[in-house]
mmCIF file of C-alpha atoms and ligand atoms in Angstrom:
data_model
loop_
_atom_site.group_PDB
_atom_site.id
_atom_site.type_symbol
_atom_site.label_atom_id
_atom_site.label_comp_id
_atom_site.label_asym_id
_atom_site.label_seq_id
_atom_site.Cartn_x
_atom_site.Cartn_y
_atom_site.Cartn_z
ATOM 1 C CA MET A 124 113.319 110.197 74.030
ATOM 2 C CA ARG A 125 113.354 111.848 77.441
ATOM 3 C CA ASN A 126 111.993 110.103 80.534
ATOM 4 C CA VAL A 127 110.010 112.349 82.826
ATOM 5 C CA TYR A 128 108.649 110.933 86.059
ATOM 6 C CA PHE A 129 105.723 112.952 87.380
ATOM 7 C CA ASP A 130 104.070 110.263 89.511
ATOM 8 C CA ASN A 131 105.816 110.795 92.825
ATOM 9 C CA ASN A 132 102.629 110.630 94.889
ATOM 10 C CA ALA A 133 102.363 107.014 93.715
ATOM 11 C CA THR A 134 105.955 106.155 94.502
ATOM 12 C CA THR A 135 109.370 107.772 94.412
ATOM 13 C CA MET A 136 112.810 106.832 93.190
ATOM 14 C CA VAL A 137 114.973 105.398 95.971
ATOM 15 C CA ALA A 138 117.623 108.017 96.699
ATOM 16 C CA PRO A 139 121.212 106.852 96.004
ATOM 17 C CA GLU A 140 122.194 107.887 99.554
ATOM 18 C CA VAL A 141 119.413 105.650 100.879
ATOM 19 C CA ILE A 142 120.641 102.650 98.859
ATOM 20 C CA GLU A 143 124.133 103.295 100.162
ATOM 21 C CA ALA A 144 122.915 103.396 103.771
ATOM 22 C CA MET A 145 120.864 100.210 103.572
ATOM 23 C CA THR A 146 123.225 97.992 101.547
ATOM 24 C CA PRO A 147 125.521 96.878 104.427
ATOM 25 C CA PHE A 148 122.461 95.530 106.208
ATOM 26 C CA PHE A 149 122.100 92.871 103.509
ATOM 27 C CA ASP A 150 125.646 91.628 103.256
ATOM 28 C CA GLU A 151 127.506 92.586 106.441
ATOM 29 C CA LEU A 152 125.168 93.498 109.273
ATOM 30 C CA TRP A 153 122.439 90.978 108.548
ATOM 31 C CA GLY A 154 121.892 89.766 112.111
ATOM 32 C CA ASN A 155 118.624 89.810 114.008
ATOM 33 C CA PRO A 156 118.469 92.898 116.240
ATOM 34 C CA SER A 157 116.685 90.871 118.951
ATOM 35 C CA SER A 158 119.543 88.325 119.259
ATOM 36 C CA MET A 159 121.483 88.051 122.495
ATOM 37 C CA HIS A 160 124.838 87.704 120.718
ATOM 38 C CA THR A 161 126.920 90.595 119.494
ATOM 39 C CA PHE A 162 126.533 89.673 115.822
ATOM 40 C CA GLY A 163 122.801 90.340 115.936
ATOM 41 C CA GLY A 164 122.704 92.742 118.826
ATOM 42 C CA GLN A 165 124.990 95.278 117.144
ATOM 43 C CA VAL A 166 122.309 95.831 114.515
ATOM 44 C CA LYS A 167 119.935 97.123 117.174
ATOM 45 C CA LYS A 168 121.794 100.379 117.641
ATOM 46 C CA HIS A 169 121.419 101.100 113.915
ATOM 47 C CA VAL A 170 117.681 100.437 114.133
ATOM 48 C CA GLU A 171 117.508 102.845 117.072
ATOM 49 C CA HIS A 172 119.437 105.450 115.095
ATOM 50 C CA ALA A 173 116.901 105.115 112.271
ATOM 51 C CA ARG A 174 114.122 105.578 114.822
ATOM 52 C CA LEU A 175 115.781 108.800 115.932
ATOM 53 C CA GLN A 176 116.057 109.991 112.306
ATOM 54 C CA VAL A 177 112.344 109.344 111.698
ATOM 55 C CA ALA A 178 111.345 110.954 114.996
ATOM 56 C CA SER A 179 113.472 114.053 114.295
ATOM 57 C CA LEU A 180 111.677 114.775 111.031
ATOM 58 C CA ILE A 181 108.339 115.160 112.824
ATOM 59 C CA GLY A 182 109.464 116.464 116.216
ATOM 60 C CA ALA A 183 108.663 113.213 118.047
ATOM 61 C CA ASP A 184 110.508 111.306 120.717
ATOM 62 C CA PRO A 185 112.112 108.126 119.258
ATOM 63 C CA SER A 186 110.156 106.015 121.751
ATOM 64 C CA GLU A 187 106.973 107.205 120.014
ATOM 65 C CA ILE A 188 107.900 105.678 116.618
ATOM 66 C CA VAL A 189 106.718 102.165 115.673
ATOM 67 C CA PHE A 190 108.119 100.731 112.439
ATOM 68 C CA THR A 191 105.555 99.080 110.179
ATOM 69 C CA SER A 192 105.518 97.537 106.713
ATOM 70 C CA CYS A 193 103.807 100.444 104.948
ATOM 71 C CA GLY A 194 101.452 103.402 105.236
ATOM 72 C CA THR A 195 98.475 101.093 104.877
ATOM 73 C CA GLU A 196 99.512 99.072 107.919
ATOM 74 C CA SER A 197 100.077 102.259 109.918
ATOM 75 C CA ASP A 198 96.584 103.532 109.035
ATOM 76 C CA ASN A 199 94.998 100.177 109.866
ATOM 77 C CA MET A 200 96.790 99.923 113.174
ATOM 78 C CA ALA A 201 95.926 103.461 114.213
ATOM 79 C CA VAL A 202 92.200 103.202 113.544
ATOM 80 C CA ARG A 203 91.625 99.603 114.515
ATOM 81 C CA GLY A 204 94.042 99.765 117.444
ATOM 82 C CA ALA A 205 92.310 102.811 118.918
ATOM 83 C CA VAL A 206 88.857 101.269 118.537
ATOM 84 C CA GLU A 207 89.954 97.973 120.089
ATOM 85 C CA ALA A 208 91.787 99.685 122.950
ATOM 86 C CA ARG A 209 88.483 101.299 123.798
ATOM 87 C CA GLY A 210 86.774 97.939 123.957
ATOM 88 C CA GLY A 211 85.347 97.594 120.468
ATOM 89 C CA HIS A 212 82.071 99.015 119.202
ATOM 90 C CA SER A 213 82.299 102.776 119.176
ATOM 91 C CA HIS A 214 82.156 105.792 116.893
ATOM 92 C CA ILE A 215 84.753 106.754 114.252
ATOM 93 C CA VAL A 216 85.035 110.032 112.351
ATOM 94 C CA THR A 217 86.820 110.267 109.013
ATOM 95 C CA THR A 218 86.419 112.051 105.681
ATOM 96 C CA ARG A 219 85.102 110.959 102.332
ATOM 97 C CA VAL A 220 88.400 111.813 100.633
ATOM 98 C CA GLU A 221 90.766 109.627 102.662
ATOM 99 C CA HIS A 222 93.060 107.169 100.946
ATOM 100 C CA PRO A 223 91.499 103.677 100.892
ATOM 101 C CA ALA A 224 94.183 102.613 103.414
ATOM 102 C CA ALA A 225 92.279 104.554 106.077
ATOM 103 C CA LEU A 226 88.787 104.699 104.581
ATOM 104 C CA SER A 227 88.504 100.944 104.092
ATOM 105 C CA VAL A 228 89.402 100.092 107.677
ATOM 106 C CA CYS A 229 86.875 102.664 108.934
ATOM 107 C CA ARG A 230 84.186 101.162 106.695
ATOM 108 C CA TYR A 231 85.186 97.634 107.717
ATOM 109 C CA LEU A 232 84.754 98.535 111.377
ATOM 110 C CA ALA A 233 81.424 100.186 110.550
ATOM 111 C CA ASN A 234 80.313 96.842 109.115
ATOM 112 C CA HIS A 235 81.411 95.163 112.342
ATOM 113 C CA GLY A 236 79.549 97.116 114.966
ATOM 114 C CA CYS A 237 81.051 100.632 114.946
ATOM 115 C CA THR A 238 79.256 103.753 113.817
ATOM 116 C CA LEU A 239 80.990 105.934 111.268
ATOM 117 C CA THR A 240 80.754 109.587 110.298
ATOM 118 C CA GLU A 241 82.300 110.429 106.933
ATOM 119 C CA LEU A 242 82.758 114.178 106.635
ATOM 120 C CA GLY A 243 82.202 115.670 103.190
ATOM 121 C CA VAL A 244 84.264 118.336 101.420
ATOM 122 C CA ASP A 245 83.366 121.361 99.298
ATOM 123 C CA SER A 246 84.164 121.824 95.597
ATOM 124 C CA GLN A 247 87.734 122.824 96.481
ATOM 125 C CA GLY A 248 88.236 119.711 98.609
ATOM 126 C CA ARG A 249 87.992 121.647 101.900
ATOM 127 C CA LEU A 250 86.468 120.360 105.122
ATOM 128 C CA ASP A 251 83.766 122.100 107.120
ATOM 129 C CA LEU A 252 85.277 122.349 110.597
ATOM 130 C CA ASP A 253 81.889 123.029 112.210
ATOM 131 C CA GLU A 254 80.707 119.729 110.817
ATOM 132 C CA LEU A 255 83.750 118.064 112.373
ATOM 133 C CA ARG A 256 83.046 119.739 115.728
ATOM 134 C CA SER A 257 79.431 118.641 115.783
ATOM 135 C CA SER A 258 80.255 115.086 114.710
ATOM 136 C CA LEU A 259 82.256 114.346 117.868
ATOM 137 C CA THR A 260 80.525 112.473 120.671
ATOM 138 C CA SER A 261 81.594 110.927 123.963
ATOM 139 C CA ASP A 262 81.575 107.599 122.090
ATOM 140 C CA THR A 263 84.088 108.710 119.427
ATOM 141 C CA ALA A 264 87.085 106.351 119.700
ATOM 142 C CA VAL A 265 89.178 107.942 116.984
ATOM 143 C CA VAL A 266 89.125 110.700 114.388
ATOM 144 C CA SER A 267 91.170 109.829 111.306
ATOM 145 C CA ILE A 268 91.761 112.758 108.950
ATOM 146 C CA MET A 269 94.538 112.952 106.392
ATOM 147 C CA TRP A 270 97.081 115.759 106.459
ATOM 148 C CA ALA A 271 97.272 116.106 102.666
ATOM 149 C CA ASN A 272 95.323 114.478 99.898
ATOM 150 C CA ASN A 273 97.190 112.113 97.591
ATOM 151 C CA GLU A 274 95.150 113.039 94.492
ATOM 152 C CA THR A 275 94.623 116.785 94.696
ATOM 153 C CA GLY A 276 97.391 117.653 97.156
ATOM 154 C CA VAL A 277 94.863 119.654 99.222
ATOM 155 C CA ILE A 278 96.198 120.218 102.737
ATOM 156 C CA PHE A 279 93.722 120.039 105.581
ATOM 157 C CA PRO A 280 94.105 122.576 108.428
ATOM 158 C CA ILE A 281 95.485 120.000 110.814
ATOM 159 C CA ASP A 282 96.307 122.486 113.601
ATOM 160 C CA GLU A 283 92.678 123.608 113.776
ATOM 161 C CA ILE A 284 91.457 120.029 113.406
ATOM 162 C CA ALA A 285 93.711 118.913 116.272
ATOM 163 C CA LYS A 286 92.468 121.775 118.433
ATOM 164 C CA ILE A 287 88.837 120.798 117.861
ATOM 165 C CA VAL A 288 89.446 117.094 118.446
ATOM 166 C CA LYS A 289 91.539 117.649 121.566
ATOM 167 C CA GLU A 290 89.015 120.116 123.026
ATOM 168 C CA ALA A 291 86.476 117.313 122.738
ATOM 169 C CA GLY A 292 88.931 114.941 124.454
ATOM 170 C CA ARG A 293 89.081 112.576 121.475
ATOM 171 C CA ILE A 294 92.014 110.769 119.788
ATOM 172 C CA LEU A 295 93.276 112.162 116.474
ATOM 173 C CA HIS A 296 95.057 110.053 113.876
ATOM 174 C CA THR A 297 96.357 111.680 110.723
ATOM 175 C CA ASP A 298 97.412 109.912 107.547
ATOM 176 C CA ALA A 299 100.441 112.054 106.734
ATOM 177 C CA VAL A 300 101.804 109.696 104.080
ATOM 178 C CA GLN A 301 101.776 112.484 101.473
ATOM 179 C CA ALA A 302 102.731 115.278 103.854
ATOM 180 C CA VAL A 303 105.840 113.886 105.543
ATOM 181 C CA GLY A 304 108.932 115.172 103.811
ATOM 182 C CA LYS A 305 106.970 117.759 101.847
ATOM 183 C CA LEU A 306 105.664 119.934 104.679
ATOM 184 C CA PRO A 307 107.201 120.887 108.025
ATOM 185 C CA ILE A 308 105.619 118.717 110.734
ATOM 186 C CA ASP A 309 106.148 119.132 114.453
ATOM 187 C CA VAL A 310 104.034 116.990 116.748
ATOM 188 C CA ARG A 311 105.263 119.051 119.722
ATOM 189 C CA LYS A 312 103.232 121.946 118.303
ATOM 190 C CA THR A 313 100.349 120.058 116.686
ATOM 191 C CA PRO A 314 98.590 117.830 119.215
ATOM 192 C CA ILE A 315 98.086 114.818 116.975
ATOM 193 C CA ASP A 316 97.955 111.478 118.789
ATOM 194 C CA MET A 317 98.971 109.257 115.886
ATOM 195 C CA LEU A 318 100.527 109.900 112.478
ATOM 196 C CA SER A 319 101.149 107.491 109.596
ATOM 197 C CA LEU A 320 104.028 107.761 107.186
ATOM 198 C CA SER A 321 105.370 105.616 104.362
ATOM 199 C CA GLY A 322 108.915 105.129 103.098
ATOM 200 C CA HIS A 323 108.279 104.909 99.385
ATOM 201 C CA LYS A 324 106.715 108.364 99.203
ATOM 202 C CA LEU A 325 109.949 109.942 100.379
ATOM 203 C CA HIS A 326 112.682 108.158 98.447
ATOM 204 C CA ALA A 327 112.984 105.026 100.608
ATOM 205 C CA PRO A 328 111.929 101.626 99.191
ATOM 206 C CA LYS A 329 108.394 100.274 99.078
ATOM 207 C CA GLY A 330 107.425 98.106 102.046
ATOM 208 C CA VAL A 331 108.368 100.158 105.083
ATOM 209 C CA GLY A 332 106.479 102.734 107.091
ATOM 210 C CA ALA A 333 106.020 104.031 110.587
ATOM 211 C CA LEU A 334 103.298 105.016 112.974
ATOM 212 C CA TYR A 335 103.927 107.816 115.444
ATOM 213 C CA ILE A 336 102.016 107.142 118.675
ATOM 214 C CA ARG A 337 102.070 109.943 121.229
ATOM 215 C CA LYS A 338 103.098 108.734 124.681
ATOM 216 C CA GLY A 339 100.042 107.696 126.672
ATOM 217 C CA THR A 340 97.804 106.991 123.645
ATOM 218 C CA ARG A 341 96.062 103.667 124.010
ATOM 219 C CA VAL A 342 96.317 101.589 120.832
ATOM 220 C CA ASN A 343 96.129 97.828 120.505
ATOM 221 C CA PRO A 344 98.642 96.124 118.209
ATOM 222 C CA LEU A 345 97.538 94.766 114.860
ATOM 223 C CA LEU A 346 100.203 92.040 114.716
ATOM 224 C CA LEU A 347 100.655 89.697 117.658
ATOM 225 C CA GLY A 348 103.354 87.126 118.252
ATOM 226 C CA GLY A 349 106.546 88.854 119.336
ATOM 227 C CA HIS A 350 108.014 91.469 121.605
ATOM 228 C CA GLN A 351 109.439 93.628 118.806
ATOM 229 C CA GLU A 352 108.691 97.356 118.809
ATOM 230 C CA LYS A 353 107.958 97.088 122.530
ATOM 231 C CA GLY A 354 105.106 94.701 121.818
ATOM 232 C CA LYS A 355 103.308 97.233 119.599
ATOM 233 C CA ARG A 356 104.173 95.487 116.336
ATOM 234 C CA ALA A 357 105.290 91.864 116.382
ATOM 235 C CA GLY A 358 107.506 90.447 113.639
ATOM 236 C CA THR A 359 111.254 90.441 113.040
ATOM 237 C CA GLU A 360 112.278 93.906 111.978
ATOM 238 C CA ASN A 361 112.957 94.607 108.285
ATOM 239 C CA VAL A 362 116.328 96.057 109.185
ATOM 240 C CA PRO A 363 117.635 97.238 105.777
ATOM 241 C CA TYR A 364 114.350 99.004 105.031
ATOM 242 C CA ILE A 365 114.184 100.569 108.488
ATOM 243 C CA ILE A 366 117.707 101.915 107.949
ATOM 244 C CA ALA A 367 116.554 103.181 104.548
ATOM 245 C CA LEU A 368 113.528 104.919 106.057
ATOM 246 C CA GLY A 369 115.720 106.602 108.656
ATOM 247 C CA ARG A 370 118.169 107.919 106.066
ATOM 248 C CA ALA A 371 115.324 108.997 103.754
ATOM 249 C CA CYS A 372 113.745 110.987 106.599
ATOM 250 C CA GLU A 373 117.063 112.646 107.328
ATOM 251 C CA LEU A 374 117.441 113.595 103.654
ATOM 252 C CA ALA A 375 113.836 114.796 103.502
ATOM 253 C CA GLY A 376 114.573 117.194 106.364
ATOM 254 C CA GLU A 377 117.625 118.507 104.521
ATOM 255 C CA HIS A 378 115.667 118.991 101.281
ATOM 256 C CA MET A 379 112.490 120.413 102.830
ATOM 257 C CA GLU A 380 113.210 123.976 101.811
ATOM 258 C CA GLU A 381 114.060 122.963 98.261
ATOM 259 C CA GLN A 382 110.774 121.079 98.144
ATOM 260 C CA SER A 383 108.809 124.140 99.086
ATOM 261 C CA VAL A 384 110.679 126.573 96.838
ATOM 262 C CA ARG A 385 112.207 124.954 93.753
ATOM 263 C CA VAL A 386 109.759 122.057 93.342
ATOM 264 C CA GLU A 387 106.799 124.339 93.941
ATOM 265 C CA ALA A 388 108.094 126.774 91.324
ATOM 266 C CA LEU A 389 108.394 123.904 88.823
ATOM 267 C CA ARG A 390 104.855 122.766 89.630
ATOM 268 C CA ASP A 391 103.545 126.315 89.244
ATOM 269 C CA ARG A 392 105.229 126.681 85.854
ATOM 270 C CA LEU A 393 103.676 123.412 84.725
ATOM 271 C CA GLU A 394 100.275 124.561 85.937
ATOM 272 C CA ALA A 395 100.534 127.988 84.296
ATOM 273 C CA GLY A 396 101.726 126.413 81.027
ATOM 274 C CA ILE A 397 98.870 123.911 80.899
ATOM 275 C CA LEU A 398 96.243 126.527 81.783
ATOM 276 C CA GLN A 399 97.583 128.832 79.081
ATOM 277 C CA THR A 400 97.880 126.337 76.256
ATOM 278 C CA CYS A 401 95.063 123.835 76.769
ATOM 279 C CA PRO A 402 91.375 124.690 76.318
ATOM 280 C CA SER A 403 88.714 123.837 78.918
ATOM 281 C CA VAL A 404 91.085 122.776 81.663
ATOM 282 C CA THR A 405 90.554 123.320 85.379
ATOM 283 C CA VAL A 406 92.666 122.726 88.448
ATOM 284 C CA ASN A 407 91.114 120.303 90.937
ATOM 285 C CA GLY A 408 91.440 121.330 94.576
ATOM 286 C CA ASP A 409 92.235 124.356 96.685
ATOM 287 C CA ARG A 410 95.249 126.013 95.059
ATOM 288 C CA GLN A 411 95.987 128.069 98.172
ATOM 289 C CA HIS A 412 96.397 125.057 100.447
ATOM 290 C CA ARG A 413 98.122 122.424 98.405
ATOM 291 C CA LEU A 414 101.233 120.258 98.525
ATOM 292 C CA PRO A 415 104.086 122.007 96.716
ATOM 293 C CA ASN A 416 104.635 119.062 94.357
ATOM 294 C CA THR A 417 101.085 118.209 93.264
ATOM 295 C CA LEU A 418 98.949 119.375 90.347
ATOM 296 C CA ASP A 419 95.642 117.723 89.511
ATOM 297 C CA VAL A 420 93.976 119.030 86.369
ATOM 298 C CA GLY A 421 90.711 118.114 84.688
ATOM 299 C CA PHE A 422 90.601 118.222 80.881
ATOM 300 C CA LYS A 423 87.014 118.596 79.815
ATOM 301 C CA HIS A 424 85.510 116.115 77.355
ATOM 302 C CA ILE A 425 88.511 113.819 77.091
ATOM 303 C CA GLU A 426 89.508 110.610 78.817
ATOM 304 C CA GLY A 427 92.367 110.867 81.272
ATOM 305 C CA GLU A 428 93.543 107.395 80.290
ATOM 306 C CA SER A 429 93.996 108.468 76.666
ATOM 307 C CA ILE A 430 96.151 111.402 77.750
ATOM 308 C CA LEU A 431 98.178 109.116 80.005
ATOM 309 C CA LEU A 432 98.794 106.611 77.214
ATOM 310 C CA MET A 433 99.930 109.343 74.840
ATOM 311 C CA LEU A 434 102.162 110.855 77.518
ATOM 312 C CA ASP A 435 103.546 107.396 78.231
ATOM 313 C CA ASP A 436 104.478 106.981 74.553
ATOM 314 C CA LEU A 437 106.605 110.091 74.996
ATOM 315 C CA GLY A 438 108.277 108.762 78.151
ATOM 316 C CA ILE A 439 106.189 110.863 80.538
ATOM 317 C CA ALA A 440 104.733 109.153 83.622
ATOM 318 C CA ALA A 441 101.732 110.791 85.307
ATOM 319 C CA SER A 442 98.580 109.296 86.725
ATOM 320 C CA SER A 443 94.875 109.485 86.376
ATOM 321 C CA GLY A 444 92.598 110.494 89.165
ATOM 322 C CA SER A 445 89.647 108.997 87.422
ATOM 323 C CA ALA A 446 90.174 105.266 87.024
ATOM 324 C CA CYS A 447 90.550 102.666 89.669
ATOM 325 C CA THR A 448 93.051 99.874 89.330
ATOM 326 C CA SER A 449 90.462 97.352 88.176
ATOM 327 C CA GLY A 450 90.402 99.110 84.825
ATOM 328 C CA SER A 451 86.767 100.156 85.179
ATOM 329 C CA LEU A 452 86.146 103.804 84.503
ATOM 330 C CA GLU A 453 84.853 104.434 87.993
ATOM 331 C CA PRO A 454 85.649 108.078 88.768
ATOM 332 C CA SER A 455 87.875 108.898 91.732
ATOM 333 C CA HIS A 456 86.029 108.989 95.060
ATOM 334 C CA VAL A 457 87.965 112.148 95.924
ATOM 335 C CA LEU A 458 86.860 114.096 92.840
ATOM 336 C CA ARG A 459 83.324 112.777 93.236
ATOM 337 C CA ALA A 460 83.212 113.947 96.853
ATOM 338 C CA MET A 461 84.274 117.392 95.581
ATOM 339 C CA GLY A 462 81.476 117.348 93.024
ATOM 340 C CA VAL A 463 83.842 117.758 90.056
ATOM 341 C CA PRO A 464 81.562 117.695 87.001
ATOM 342 C CA PHE A 465 81.283 114.434 85.107
ATOM 343 C CA THR A 466 82.683 116.111 81.988
ATOM 344 C CA SER A 467 86.079 116.722 83.555
ATOM 345 C CA VAL A 468 86.237 114.061 86.257
ATOM 346 C CA HIS A 469 87.092 111.456 83.627
ATOM 347 C CA GLY A 470 89.764 113.675 82.131
ATOM 348 C CA SER A 471 91.615 114.326 85.372
ATOM 349 C CA ILE A 472 95.357 113.859 85.481
ATOM 350 C CA ARG A 473 97.687 114.145 88.436
ATOM 351 C CA PHE A 474 101.233 115.366 87.993
ATOM 352 C CA SER A 475 103.317 114.893 91.135
ATOM 353 C CA LEU A 476 106.898 116.095 91.201
ATOM 354 C CA SER A 477 109.961 115.414 93.334
ATOM 355 C CA ARG A 478 113.297 117.018 94.027
ATOM 356 C CA TYR A 479 114.732 115.013 91.122
ATOM 357 C CA ASN A 480 112.659 116.907 88.547
ATOM 358 C CA THR A 481 114.167 119.707 86.495
ATOM 359 C CA ASP A 482 113.137 122.682 84.366
ATOM 360 C CA GLU A 483 113.815 120.569 81.288
ATOM 361 C CA ASP A 484 111.176 118.077 82.466
ATOM 362 C CA ILE A 485 108.599 120.858 82.585
ATOM 363 C CA ASP A 486 109.649 122.169 79.141
ATOM 364 C CA TYR A 487 109.287 118.678 77.683
ATOM 365 C CA VAL A 488 105.764 118.160 79.032
ATOM 366 C CA LEU A 489 104.645 121.643 78.032
ATOM 367 C CA GLU A 490 106.015 121.076 74.546
ATOM 368 C CA HIS A 491 103.836 118.001 74.033
ATOM 369 C CA ILE A 492 100.698 118.309 76.093
ATOM 370 C CA PRO A 493 98.819 120.949 74.030
ATOM 371 C CA ARG A 494 99.095 118.782 70.907
ATOM 372 C CA ILE A 495 97.910 115.692 72.775
ATOM 373 C CA VAL A 496 94.889 117.543 74.141
ATOM 374 C CA GLU A 497 94.105 119.042 70.728
ATOM 375 C CA ARG A 498 94.243 115.651 69.047
ATOM 376 C CA LEU A 499 92.025 114.015 71.668
ATOM 377 C CA LEU A 500 89.505 116.836 71.518
ATOM 378 C CA GLU A 501 89.267 116.359 67.750
ATOM 379 C CA ILE A 502 88.192 112.750 68.192
ATOM 380 C CA SER A 503 86.121 113.277 71.331
ATOM 381 C CA PRO A 504 82.457 112.324 70.871
ATOM 382 C CA PHE A 505 81.541 114.999 73.426
ATOM 383 C CA THR A 506 82.923 118.076 71.688
ATOM 384 C CA GLU A 507 80.857 119.938 69.138
ATOM 385 C CA LYS A 508 82.269 119.658 65.621
ATOM 386 C CA PRO A 509 81.717 122.306 62.922
ATOM 387 C CA ALA A 510 78.799 121.296 60.685
HETATM 388 N N1 PLP B 844 97.812 107.073 102.557
HETATM 389 C C1 PLP B 844 98.016 107.887 101.517
HETATM 390 C C2 PLP B 844 97.537 109.297 101.587
HETATM 391 C C3 PLP B 844 98.672 107.422 100.382
HETATM 392 O O1 PLP B 844 98.863 108.227 99.343
HETATM 393 C C4 PLP B 844 99.099 106.071 100.350
HETATM 394 C C5 PLP B 844 99.726 105.512 99.138
HETATM 395 O O2 PLP B 844 99.478 105.959 98.039
HETATM 396 C C6 PLP B 844 98.886 105.279 101.484
HETATM 397 C C7 PLP B 844 98.238 105.802 102.564
HETATM 398 C C8 PLP B 844 99.335 103.852 101.521
HETATM 399 O O3 PLP B 844 100.729 103.773 101.730
HETATM 400 P P1 PLP B 844 101.517 102.437 101.355
HETATM 401 O O4 PLP B 844 101.590 102.400 99.864
HETATM 402 O O5 PLP B 844 102.861 102.606 101.987
HETATM 403 O O6 PLP B 844 100.763 101.316 101.932
#
């Protein structure tokens, strides 16, 4: 049986080059970069090199990169740190389709004295920029809008968003966890104030991330208790993982073109094949403005989980946009915000590719998926059966 991994928006394989780069920091260079002695101190220059590698991928200055433990921490620090730096109770703007890493902290702060505007999206997952413009007030501490959606892959027009937010003199944070490494990003051209990224979405291990903070942006730290990261993020640095993140960012830059040409072509072939061979299937999200690796499709009248289980039996890993981790059949908040009809929201499946996928992977999925869908439609209580 073949193994096909199409769940790269959930997590990615650690690249062999990344493992190679990080390994010496477990068994040779395991000192503490803050130590005064040479044994520890020599590690510091490697951490600084990793900072440069991360900064280079997004056009930042290395001094603007703060290493964190994950994308979730970066999102929390950006939103909470900006609100606290402004003295607490204030206004936050976000969208209804953010990842919970950002949405939950916004809602938490709303329950603790802030006011919150959650911008809606249309049926294609697009924002109304006029609504964004009119939501901004002199009390807005931070606007947190993702660069690309983890479920549908829909890319928000971040240049226009940044222009609007900066014209209003407000701070813009973007959760770019799904965009970094897949799309060209240059913070010298796009006036974002803060940007979150996560290692395990770009072939580094789970448990490391970074927050870009533009020079001059006022953000309070989330973690207190040490001088690390220039006092912006206390805690002894996770050196091997920081090295891994640096190397993964370097590789992501080298593979960017491949991502947008070869991986996109694979994704498009998968999409065309599914649309051709499966009845009553629709693509969720704006196909014109979408990550090159992501395909989210809704199969009408069948349960996404059943498709996933049958795919899993064949060695194919994808994910469902419809269920939450608790196992309840609560539909995805992203698809609900888009108004995806009930009949296909439950049958939504996300395929997310990486540079490690091949044409043979696509052939394998396309060989099996029509039969799976046919079988499930036969037993679906929602489809009309011949009398
Ligand atoms: N933001 C987005 C858009 C994501 O897709 C994810 C993870 O799926 C996160 C934030 C959280 O990142 P991490 O898993 O590194 O905490």
